mmCIF file of C-alpha atoms in Angstrom:
data_model
loop_
_atom_site.group_PDB
_atom_site.id
_atom_site.type_symbol
_atom_site.label_atom_id
_atom_site.label_comp_id
_atom_site.label_asym_id
_atom_site.label_seq_id
_atom_site.Cartn_x
_atom_site.Cartn_y
_atom_site.Cartn_z
ATOM 1 C CA MET A 1 -0.038 -0.007 0.011
ATOM 2 C CA ALA A 2 1.312 3.448 -0.924
ATOM 3 C CA LYS A 3 2.473 5.527 1.978
ATOM 4 C CA ASP A 4 0.475 8.613 2.810
ATOM 5 C CA TYR A 5 3.089 11.042 4.304
ATOM 6 C CA TYR A 6 0.365 13.585 5.164
ATOM 7 C CA LYS A 7 -1.528 11.012 7.196
ATOM 8 C CA ILE A 8 1.641 9.921 8.951
ATOM 9 C CA LEU A 9 2.310 13.466 10.109
ATOM 10 C CA GLY A 10 -1.326 14.153 10.803
ATOM 11 C CA VAL A 11 -1.523 17.237 8.550
ATOM 12 C CA ASP A 12 -3.769 18.436 5.645
ATOM 13 C CA ARG A 13 -2.523 18.152 2.126
ATOM 14 C CA ASN A 14 -2.614 21.979 1.991
ATOM 15 C CA ALA A 15 -0.641 22.381 5.207
ATOM 16 C CA SER A 16 2.066 25.092 5.263
ATOM 17 C CA GLN A 17 5.765 24.326 5.897
ATOM 18 C CA GLU A 18 5.497 25.706 9.495
ATOM 19 C CA GLU A 19 2.494 23.397 10.167
ATOM 20 C CA ILE A 20 4.471 20.473 8.901
ATOM 21 C CA LYS A 21 7.433 21.386 11.092
ATOM 22 C CA ARG A 22 5.226 21.723 14.127
ATOM 23 C CA ALA A 23 3.544 18.324 13.491
ATOM 24 C CA PHE A 24 6.949 16.647 13.040
ATOM 25 C CA ARG A 25 8.337 18.264 16.195
ATOM 26 C CA LYS A 26 5.427 17.020 18.230
ATOM 27 C CA LEU A 27 5.711 13.487 16.914
ATOM 28 C CA ALA A 28 9.523 13.401 17.133
ATOM 29 C CA ARG A 29 9.491 14.288 20.809
ATOM 30 C CA LYS A 30 6.897 11.565 21.409
ATOM 31 C CA TYR A 31 8.367 8.684 19.424
ATOM 32 C CA HIS A 32 12.162 9.264 19.200
ATOM 33 C CA PRO A 33 13.779 5.985 20.424
ATOM 34 C CA ASP A 34 15.974 7.800 22.923
ATOM 35 C CA ILE A 35 12.736 9.063 24.548
ATOM 36 C CA ALA A 36 10.091 6.387 23.866
ATOM 37 C CA GLY A 37 12.343 3.333 23.822
ATOM 38 C CA LYS A 38 13.688 1.072 21.063
ATOM 39 C CA GLU A 39 10.271 -0.341 20.268
ATOM 40 C CA SER A 40 9.307 3.005 18.749
ATOM 41 C CA GLU A 41 12.226 2.949 16.276
ATOM 42 C CA GLU A 42 10.188 1.757 13.228
ATOM 43 C CA LYS A 43 7.469 4.325 13.987
ATOM 44 C CA PHE A 44 10.006 7.110 14.135
ATOM 45 C CA LYS A 45 11.695 5.973 10.932
ATOM 46 C CA GLU A 46 8.334 6.372 9.218
ATOM 47 C CA ILE A 47 7.815 9.870 10.751
ATOM 48 C CA ASN A 48 11.347 10.884 9.765
ATOM 49 C CA GLU A 49 10.816 9.729 6.200
ATOM 50 C CA ALA A 50 7.536 11.608 5.892
ATOM 51 C CA PHE A 51 9.138 14.826 7.190
ATOM 52 C CA GLN A 52 12.134 14.589 4.839
ATOM 53 C CA VAL A 53 9.707 14.600 1.947
ATOM 54 C CA LEU A 54 7.053 17.010 3.039
ATOM 55 C CA GLY A 55 9.602 19.344 4.759
ATOM 56 C CA ASP A 56 11.387 19.889 1.465
ATOM 57 C CA PRO A 57 9.223 21.959 -1.125
ATOM 58 C CA GLN A 58 10.841 20.184 -4.054
ATOM 59 C CA LYS A 59 10.469 16.682 -2.659
ATOM 60 C CA ARG A 60 6.868 17.473 -1.649
ATOM 61 C CA ALA A 61 6.040 18.543 -5.183
ATOM 62 C CA GLN A 62 7.546 15.323 -6.512
ATOM 63 C CA TYR A 63 5.557 13.290 -3.922
ATOM 64 C CA ASP A 64 2.255 15.157 -4.774
ATOM 65 C CA LYS A 65 2.749 14.300 -8.462
ATOM 66 C CA PHE A 66 4.282 10.801 -8.470
ATOM 67 C CA GLY A 67 3.692 9.439 -4.926
ATOM 68 C CA ALA A 68 6.061 7.772 -2.464
ATOM 69 C CA GLU A 69 7.100 5.173 -5.114
ATOM 70 C CA SER A 70 9.141 7.921 -6.886
ATOM 71 C CA PHE A 71 11.697 7.907 -4.035
ATOM 72 C CA ARG A 72 14.459 5.330 -3.313
ATOM 73 C CA PRO A 73 15.703 4.224 0.078
ATOM 74 C CA GLU A 74 18.955 6.067 -0.461
ATOM 75 C CA ASP A 75 17.124 9.302 -0.871
ATOM 76 C CA PHE A 76 16.485 9.343 2.887
ATOM 77 C CA THR A 77 18.811 10.034 5.708
ATOM 78 C CA ASP A 78 18.743 7.529 8.627
ATOM 79 C CA PHE A 79 17.276 9.136 11.779
ATOM 80 C CA ARG A 80 20.548 8.352 13.625
ATOM 81 C CA SER A 81 22.514 10.674 11.353
ATOM 82 C CA PHE A 82 19.728 13.158 10.424
ATOM 83 C CA ASN A 83 20.586 16.583 11.780
ATOM 84 C CA PHE A 84 17.586 17.909 13.863
ATOM 85 C CA ASP A 85 19.431 20.707 15.391
ATOM 86 C CA ASP A 86 18.129 23.590 13.176
ATOM 87 C CA LEU A 87 14.564 22.390 13.335
ATOM 88 C CA PHE A 88 14.333 22.086 17.049
ATOM 89 C CA ARG A 89 16.313 25.239 17.660
ATOM 90 C CA ASP A 90 13.567 27.093 15.748
ATOM 91 C CA PHE A 91 11.178 26.081 18.519
ATOM 92 C CA GLY A 92 13.540 26.438 21.458
ATOM 93 C CA PHE A 93 14.116 22.790 22.047
ATOM 94 C CA GLY A 94 17.659 22.381 20.805
ATOM 95 C CA ASP A 95 19.330 21.747 24.163
ATOM 96 C CA ILE A 96 16.529 19.591 25.599
ATOM 97 C CA PHE A 97 16.490 17.329 22.520
ATOM 98 C CA ASP A 98 20.305 17.004 22.639
ATOM 99 C CA VAL A 99 19.972 15.607 26.161
ATOM 100 C CA PHE A 100 17.324 13.104 25.173
ATOM 101 C CA SER A 101 19.192 11.924 22.166
ATOM 102 C CA ASN A 102 22.571 11.883 24.001
ATOM 103 C CA ARG A 103 24.030 13.640 21.052
ATOM 104 C CA GLY A 104 26.041 16.860 21.598
ATOM 105 C CA LYS A 105 27.682 19.172 19.127
ATOM 106 C CA SER A 106 31.086 17.693 19.853
ATOM 107 C CA GLY A 107 30.179 14.519 17.924
ATOM 108 C CA PRO A 108 30.352 14.096 14.205
ATOM 109 C CA ARG A 109 28.001 16.311 12.220
ATOM 110 C CA PRO A 110 27.172 16.081 8.559
ATOM 111 C CA GLY A 111 28.170 18.868 6.165
ATOM 112 C CA SER A 112 25.611 21.224 4.549
ATOM 113 C CA ASP A 113 23.869 20.392 1.352
ATOM 114 C CA LEU A 114 24.478 22.598 -1.650
ATOM 115 C CA ARG A 115 22.157 23.652 -4.533
ATOM 116 C CA TYR A 116 23.098 24.434 -8.117
ATOM 117 C CA ASP A 117 20.576 25.583 -10.815
ATOM 118 C CA ILE A 118 21.264 24.641 -14.410
ATOM 119 C CA GLU A 119 19.334 25.630 -17.548
ATOM 120 C CA ILE A 120 19.053 23.332 -20.570
ATOM 121 C CA SER A 121 17.105 23.307 -23.808
ATOM 122 C CA LEU A 122 14.143 21.026 -24.489
ATOM 123 C CA GLU A 123 16.303 19.178 -27.048
ATOM 124 C CA GLN A 124 18.868 18.447 -24.318
ATOM 125 C CA ALA A 125 16.088 17.246 -22.014
ATOM 126 C CA PHE A 126 15.005 14.937 -24.876
ATOM 127 C CA SER A 127 18.405 13.394 -25.552
ATOM 128 C CA GLY A 128 19.992 13.721 -22.081
ATOM 129 C CA LEU A 129 23.526 15.050 -21.632
ATOM 130 C CA THR A 130 26.617 14.873 -19.560
ATOM 131 C CA THR A 131 28.093 18.296 -18.563
ATOM 132 C CA LYS A 132 30.490 19.761 -16.031
ATOM 133 C CA ILE A 133 29.524 22.436 -13.555
ATOM 134 C CA GLU A 134 31.677 24.565 -11.231
ATOM 135 C CA ILE A 135 30.627 25.029 -7.596
ATOM 136 C CA GLU A 136 32.128 26.802 -4.671
ATOM 137 C CA VAL A 137 32.339 24.938 -1.431
ATOM 138 C CA ASN A 138 33.712 25.654 2.089
ATOM 139 C CA SER A 139 36.574 23.189 2.178
ATOM 140 C CA ILE A 140 38.610 22.262 5.256
ATOM 141 C CA CYS A 141 41.489 24.642 5.779
ATOM 142 C CA LYS A 142 44.737 22.715 5.133
ATOM 143 C CA GLU A 143 46.774 25.193 7.238
ATOM 144 C CA CYS A 144 44.940 24.542 10.505
ATOM 145 C CA LYS A 145 43.329 21.162 9.441
ATOM 146 C CA GLY A 146 39.931 22.546 10.114
ATOM 147 C CA THR A 147 40.519 23.485 13.702
ATOM 148 C CA GLY A 148 40.518 27.326 13.032
ATOM 149 C CA ALA A 149 43.634 27.647 15.239
ATOM 150 C CA LYS A 150 47.005 28.896 14.138
ATOM 151 C CA ASN A 151 49.301 25.856 13.460
ATOM 152 C CA GLY A 152 46.391 23.735 14.715
ATOM 153 C CA LYS A 153 47.133 24.435 18.377
ATOM 154 C CA MET A 154 44.164 24.543 20.711
ATOM 155 C CA LYS A 155 43.709 24.432 24.458
ATOM 156 C CA THR A 156 41.231 22.878 26.818
ATOM 157 C CA CYS A 157 38.057 24.892 27.387
ATOM 158 C CA PRO A 158 38.207 26.335 30.928
ATOM 159 C CA ASN A 159 34.411 26.679 31.070
ATOM 160 C CA CYS A 160 33.582 22.964 30.810
ATOM 161 C CA ASN A 161 37.094 21.547 31.548
ATOM 162 C CA GLY A 162 37.224 19.831 28.196
ATOM 163 C CA THR A 163 33.953 17.944 28.486
ATOM 164 C CA GLY A 164 31.967 20.072 26.066
ATOM 165 C CA GLN A 165 28.954 20.059 28.394
ATOM 166 C CA ILE A 166 27.682 22.016 31.281
ATOM 167 C CA LYS A 167 25.729 20.344 34.060
ATOM 168 C CA ARG A 168 23.120 22.259 35.964
ATOM 169 C CA ILE A 169 21.188 20.954 38.944
ATOM 170 C CA GLN A 170 17.640 22.264 39.511
ATOM 171 C CA ARG A 171 15.820 21.426 42.790
ATOM 172 C CA SER A 172 12.055 21.273 43.164
ATOM 173 C CA PRO A 173 9.580 19.899 45.705
ATOM 174 C CA PHE A 174 9.517 16.677 43.715
ATOM 175 C CA GLY A 175 13.325 16.192 43.973
ATOM 176 C CA GLN A 176 16.228 17.349 41.814
ATOM 177 C CA SER A 177 16.762 17.355 38.061
ATOM 178 C CA ILE A 178 20.117 17.431 36.245
ATOM 179 C CA PHE A 179 20.212 19.374 33.000
ATOM 180 C CA ILE A 180 23.095 18.924 30.601
ATOM 181 C CA THR A 181 23.604 21.565 27.980
ATOM 182 C CA THR A 182 26.247 22.158 25.368
ATOM 183 C CA CYS A 183 29.060 24.452 26.429
ATOM 184 C CA GLU A 184 28.575 27.812 24.703
ATOM 185 C CA LYS A 185 32.214 28.771 24.897
ATOM 186 C CA CYS A 186 33.639 25.791 22.983
ATOM 187 C CA LYS A 187 30.380 24.814 21.164
ATOM 188 C CA GLY A 188 30.670 21.308 22.586
ATOM 189 C CA SER A 189 34.202 20.566 21.326
ATOM 190 C CA GLY A 190 35.895 20.828 24.647
ATOM 191 C CA ARG A 191 38.717 22.847 23.141
ATOM 192 C CA ILE A 192 39.080 26.532 22.285
ATOM 193 C CA ILE A 193 41.410 28.492 19.931
ATOM 194 C CA SER A 194 44.405 30.190 21.382
ATOM 195 C CA GLU A 195 45.185 32.158 18.220
ATOM 196 C CA LYS A 196 43.133 32.273 15.031
ATOM 197 C CA CYS A 197 44.485 30.753 11.760
ATOM 198 C CA GLU A 198 45.443 33.559 9.527
ATOM 199 C CA VAL A 199 44.332 31.634 6.338
ATOM 200 C CA CYS A 200 40.773 30.899 7.316
ATOM 201 C CA ASN A 201 40.380 33.604 10.036
ATOM 202 C CA GLY A 202 39.500 30.983 12.649
ATOM 203 C CA THR A 203 36.596 29.413 10.813
ATOM 204 C CA GLY A 204 38.495 26.237 9.804
ATOM 205 C CA ARG A 205 36.990 26.554 6.293
ATOM 206 C CA VAL A 206 38.122 28.174 3.081
ATOM 207 C CA LYS A 207 36.258 28.816 -0.177
ATOM 208 C CA LYS A 208 37.253 26.513 -2.912
ATOM 209 C CA LYS A 209 35.994 25.948 -6.514
ATOM 210 C CA LYS A 210 35.674 22.464 -7.968
ATOM 211 C CA ASN A 211 34.321 20.893 -11.159
ATOM 212 C CA ILE A 212 31.715 18.178 -10.958
ATOM 213 C CA GLU A 213 30.432 15.958 -13.782
ATOM 214 C CA VAL A 214 26.650 15.882 -13.963
ATOM 215 C CA LYS A 215 24.656 13.320 -15.915
ATOM 216 C CA ILE A 216 21.183 14.571 -16.947
ATOM 217 C CA PRO A 217 18.949 11.677 -17.939
ATOM 218 C CA LYS A 218 16.665 11.631 -20.968
ATOM 219 C CA GLY A 219 13.172 12.879 -20.331
ATOM 220 C CA ILE A 220 13.969 15.015 -17.283
ATOM 221 C CA GLU A 221 11.242 17.532 -16.459
ATOM 222 C CA ASP A 222 11.507 21.225 -15.627
ATOM 223 C CA GLY A 223 12.101 21.718 -11.906
ATOM 224 C CA ALA A 224 13.342 18.262 -11.292
ATOM 225 C CA TYR A 225 16.513 17.841 -9.303
ATOM 226 C CA LEU A 226 19.475 15.432 -9.270
ATOM 227 C CA ARG A 227 21.054 14.442 -5.971
ATOM 228 C CA ILE A 228 24.845 13.941 -6.157
ATOM 229 C CA ALA A 229 25.785 12.276 -2.888
ATOM 230 C CA GLY A 230 28.925 13.558 -0.981
ATOM 231 C CA GLN A 231 29.493 16.545 -3.191
ATOM 232 C CA GLY A 232 28.276 19.125 -0.617
ATOM 233 C CA GLU A 233 30.275 20.783 2.132
ATOM 234 C CA PRO A 234 32.530 18.605 4.311
ATOM 235 C CA GLY A 235 31.168 17.398 7.692
ATOM 236 C CA TYR A 236 32.367 18.419 11.186
ATOM 237 C CA ASN A 237 34.388 16.261 13.509
ATOM 238 C CA GLY A 238 34.508 13.426 11.069
ATOM 239 C CA GLY A 239 30.927 13.772 9.977
ATOM 240 C CA ALA A 240 29.876 12.771 6.431
ATOM 241 C CA PRO A 241 29.829 15.442 3.716
ATOM 242 C CA GLY A 242 26.594 16.958 2.553
ATOM 243 C CA ASP A 243 25.011 16.300 -0.886
ATOM 244 C CA LEU A 244 24.800 18.478 -3.960
ATOM 245 C CA TYR A 245 21.329 19.064 -5.462
ATOM 246 C CA VAL A 246 21.318 20.079 -9.124
ATOM 247 C CA VAL A 247 17.960 21.728 -10.051
ATOM 248 C CA VAL A 248 17.216 21.514 -13.778
ATOM 249 C CA HIS A 249 15.356 24.302 -15.564
ATOM 250 C CA ILE A 250 14.192 23.834 -19.186
ATOM 251 C CA ARG A 251 14.103 26.905 -21.395
ATOM 252 C CA PRO A 252 10.741 27.644 -23.177
ATOM 253 C CA HIS A 253 10.805 26.321 -26.719
ATOM 254 C CA GLU A 254 9.905 28.397 -29.776
ATOM 255 C CA ILE A 255 7.792 25.654 -31.229
ATOM 256 C CA PHE A 256 6.806 23.068 -28.675
ATOM 257 C CA GLU A 257 4.927 23.169 -25.384
ATOM 258 C CA ARG A 258 5.555 20.209 -23.071
ATOM 259 C CA ARG A 259 2.834 18.604 -20.985
ATOM 260 C CA GLY A 260 4.098 15.551 -19.244
ATOM 261 C CA ASN A 261 5.685 13.328 -21.909
ATOM 262 C CA ASN A 262 3.557 14.860 -24.725
ATOM 263 C CA LEU A 263 4.515 17.780 -26.932
ATOM 264 C CA PHE A 264 2.037 20.270 -28.381
ATOM 265 C CA CYS A 265 2.535 22.606 -31.305
ATOM 266 C CA ASN A 266 0.596 24.732 -33.686
ATOM 267 C CA VAL A 267 1.013 24.585 -37.509
ATOM 268 C CA LYS A 268 -0.426 27.070 -39.959
ATOM 269 C CA ILE A 269 -1.903 25.665 -43.204
ATOM 270 C CA PRO A 270 -3.187 27.552 -46.286
ATOM 271 C CA LEU A 271 -6.953 27.706 -46.856
ATOM 272 C CA LEU A 272 -6.724 25.686 -50.124
ATOM 273 C CA LYS A 273 -4.923 22.868 -48.419
ATOM 274 C CA ALA A 274 -7.587 22.754 -45.730
ATOM 275 C CA ILE A 275 -10.404 22.696 -48.232
ATOM 276 C CA LEU A 276 -8.884 20.147 -50.717
ATOM 277 C CA GLY A 277 -6.764 18.151 -48.277
ATOM 278 C CA GLY A 278 -3.220 17.072 -48.857
ATOM 279 C CA GLU A 279 0.000 16.386 -47.015
ATOM 280 C CA ILE A 280 1.968 18.688 -44.770
ATOM 281 C CA LYS A 281 5.476 18.368 -43.257
ATOM 282 C CA VAL A 282 5.724 19.263 -39.564
ATOM 283 C CA LYS A 283 8.738 19.651 -37.215
ATOM 284 C CA THR A 284 9.246 17.061 -34.465
ATOM 285 C CA ILE A 285 11.718 17.198 -31.518
ATOM 286 C CA ASP A 286 14.205 15.047 -33.388
ATOM 287 C CA GLY A 287 13.309 15.548 -37.101
ATOM 288 C CA TYR A 288 10.236 15.888 -39.304
ATOM 289 C CA ALA A 289 7.020 13.913 -39.851
ATOM 290 C CA LYS A 290 4.178 14.077 -42.393
ATOM 291 C CA ILE A 291 0.494 14.533 -41.721
ATOM 292 C CA LYS A 292 -2.186 13.659 -44.313
ATOM 293 C CA LEU A 293 -4.998 16.259 -44.157
ATOM 294 C CA PRO A 294 -8.463 15.111 -45.075
ATOM 295 C CA LYS A 295 -10.609 17.279 -47.302
ATOM 296 C CA GLY A 296 -12.450 19.998 -45.405
ATOM 297 C CA THR A 297 -10.034 20.062 -42.490
ATOM 298 C CA GLN A 298 -11.328 22.554 -39.932
ATOM 299 C CA SER A 299 -9.119 25.121 -38.244
ATOM 300 C CA HIS A 300 -7.948 24.034 -34.779
ATOM 301 C CA THR A 301 -8.190 20.317 -35.586
ATOM 302 C CA ILE A 302 -5.644 18.361 -33.626
ATOM 303 C CA PHE A 303 -3.667 15.464 -35.144
ATOM 304 C CA ARG A 304 -1.714 13.014 -32.997
ATOM 305 C CA LEU A 305 1.782 11.819 -34.003
ATOM 306 C CA LYS A 306 2.313 8.720 -31.875
ATOM 307 C CA SER A 307 5.641 8.198 -30.106
ATOM 308 C CA GLN A 308 6.957 11.575 -31.291
ATOM 309 C CA GLY A 309 6.991 13.173 -27.780
ATOM 310 C CA MET A 310 9.462 13.128 -24.920
ATOM 311 C CA PRO A 311 10.904 9.918 -23.524
ATOM 312 C CA ASP A 312 9.654 8.807 -20.170
ATOM 313 C CA LEU A 313 12.221 9.338 -17.424
ATOM 314 C CA HIS A 314 11.894 5.793 -15.999
ATOM 315 C CA THR A 315 10.789 3.536 -18.904
ATOM 316 C CA GLY A 316 12.206 5.505 -21.941
ATOM 317 C CA ARG A 317 8.781 5.064 -23.694
ATOM 318 C CA ARG A 318 8.010 8.220 -25.733
ATOM 319 C CA GLY A 319 4.862 10.293 -25.447
ATOM 320 C CA ASP A 320 2.957 11.690 -28.436
ATOM 321 C CA GLN A 321 3.105 14.913 -30.353
ATOM 322 C CA LEU A 322 -0.224 16.723 -30.789
ATOM 323 C CA VAL A 323 -0.412 19.108 -33.765
ATOM 324 C CA LYS A 324 -3.095 21.742 -33.932
ATOM 325 C CA VAL A 325 -3.632 23.076 -37.508
ATOM 326 C CA ILE A 326 -4.528 26.693 -37.844
ATOM 327 C CA VAL A 327 -6.152 27.577 -41.180
ATOM 328 C CA GLU A 328 -4.819 30.851 -42.531
ATOM 329 C CA ILE A 329 -7.452 33.120 -43.920
ATOM 330 C CA PRO A 330 -6.140 35.654 -46.514
ATOM 331 C CA LYS A 331 -6.189 39.180 -45.065
ATOM 332 C CA LYS A 332 -6.041 40.927 -48.419
ATOM 333 C CA LEU A 333 -7.604 39.972 -51.776
ATOM 334 C CA ASN A 334 -7.430 41.685 -55.103
ATOM 335 C CA LYS A 335 -10.527 42.305 -57.144
ATOM 336 C CA GLU A 336 -10.070 39.171 -59.331
ATOM 337 C CA GLN A 337 -9.783 36.969 -56.274
ATOM 338 C CA GLU A 338 -12.831 38.570 -54.597
ATOM 339 C CA GLU A 339 -14.877 37.986 -57.781
ATOM 340 C CA LEU A 340 -13.744 34.368 -57.947
ATOM 341 C CA LEU A 341 -14.833 33.678 -54.330
ATOM 342 C CA ARG A 342 -18.242 35.342 -54.924
ATOM 343 C CA LYS A 343 -18.911 33.062 -57.902
ATOM 344 C CA MET A 344 -17.848 30.037 -55.839
ATOM 345 C CA PHE A 345 -20.339 30.820 -53.116
ATOM 346 C CA GLU A 346 -23.146 32.430 -55.047
ATOM 347 C CA LYS A 347 -25.478 29.430 -55.257
ATOM 348 C CA GLU A 348 -27.176 27.644 -52.344
ATOM 349 C CA ASP A 349 -25.675 24.225 -53.162
ATOM 350 C CA THR A 350 -22.323 25.491 -52.166
ATOM 351 C CA THR A 351 -23.446 25.256 -48.593
ATOM 352 C CA THR A 352 -23.468 21.464 -48.884
ATOM 353 C CA THR A 353 -20.292 19.526 -48.753
ATOM 354 C CA LYS A 354 -20.686 17.858 -52.124
ATOM 355 C CA GLY A 355 -21.610 21.101 -53.967
ATOM 356 C CA PHE A 356 -18.789 23.066 -52.309
ATOM 357 C CA PHE A 357 -16.069 20.593 -53.329
ATOM 358 C CA ASN A 358 -17.414 20.214 -56.858
ATOM 359 C CA ARG A 359 -17.229 23.996 -57.332
ATOM 360 C CA MET A 360 -13.693 24.192 -55.838
ATOM 361 C CA ARG A 361 -12.452 21.517 -58.309
ATOM 362 C CA ARG A 362 -14.003 23.379 -61.209
ATOM 363 C CA PHE A 363 -12.362 26.704 -60.242
ATOM 364 C CA VAL A 364 -8.927 25.242 -59.224
ATOM 365 C CA TYR A 365 -8.547 22.645 -61.876
#
């Protein structure tokens, strides 16, 4: 049975991003294994998966259109390595959740994800392509090895004595509680910088450009994104690097309009060709095709060219091309042409199909 992520989080399909965050926060505090026990692990995995999709506008759009089946297991971060800090800090629960999950900032943290927008033509989306892009990332400073300290020399934090945590005891009529929070001075690392590295100014990171090869598959749609694992910014304290998301934008085409895997276009035909019928040559995404017009073709009639559309991203099967013919009516006629048309339409039998075509043949041939 297909997963209903909205139902899992208990929100409406039109819920805002803030409503989705609030729903996830509430469920996470209730079902996280470090709070509710190991038996809630599967339930929390399901909640985590739903939030990773609905909490990301692009993934949410993909889910709304194609469903949960359009995602692969590797598209999701396991809850043990998923970084909840930013989300819970928004609601003032950062320190509390760190205590419950027994995970301080001194441990490994994944690097940030990066986004790159690329624009391609419809023809390139049809055939697919491999291209190189240049991105700028915050790489680990080689001079200080990411510590931010000059020559990599650091000293023990005097505020927490190197533990990275501060314990606070609070007494109440019901007993006493021990609260453990991350040390603000060393940010949980247990060490502080004696003197800043001159290369990175104490940040431990430096800007660096790098080239990455991107393979854009055939049939990709406008607004779709490609995830390139491990090509984001490096992690902290041995954490995994983030990912790179390449968002694909397809330029508007001068001839074709894409709707799913089908292509639509308009073709103008002369009045005589519409009346007497005949063959016309039309442009396709990868060449040309011929359409046989029947006699008396009406303006705005749509003809279907099977398998002349875009390839499906998953199966490779091509959609169709739908061609709307627009009959061109002459805007200016000379006196001889006007007189000829009057003679053609002067008798009542020209209102019938048979009489009309008989007169057209007599005047044309």
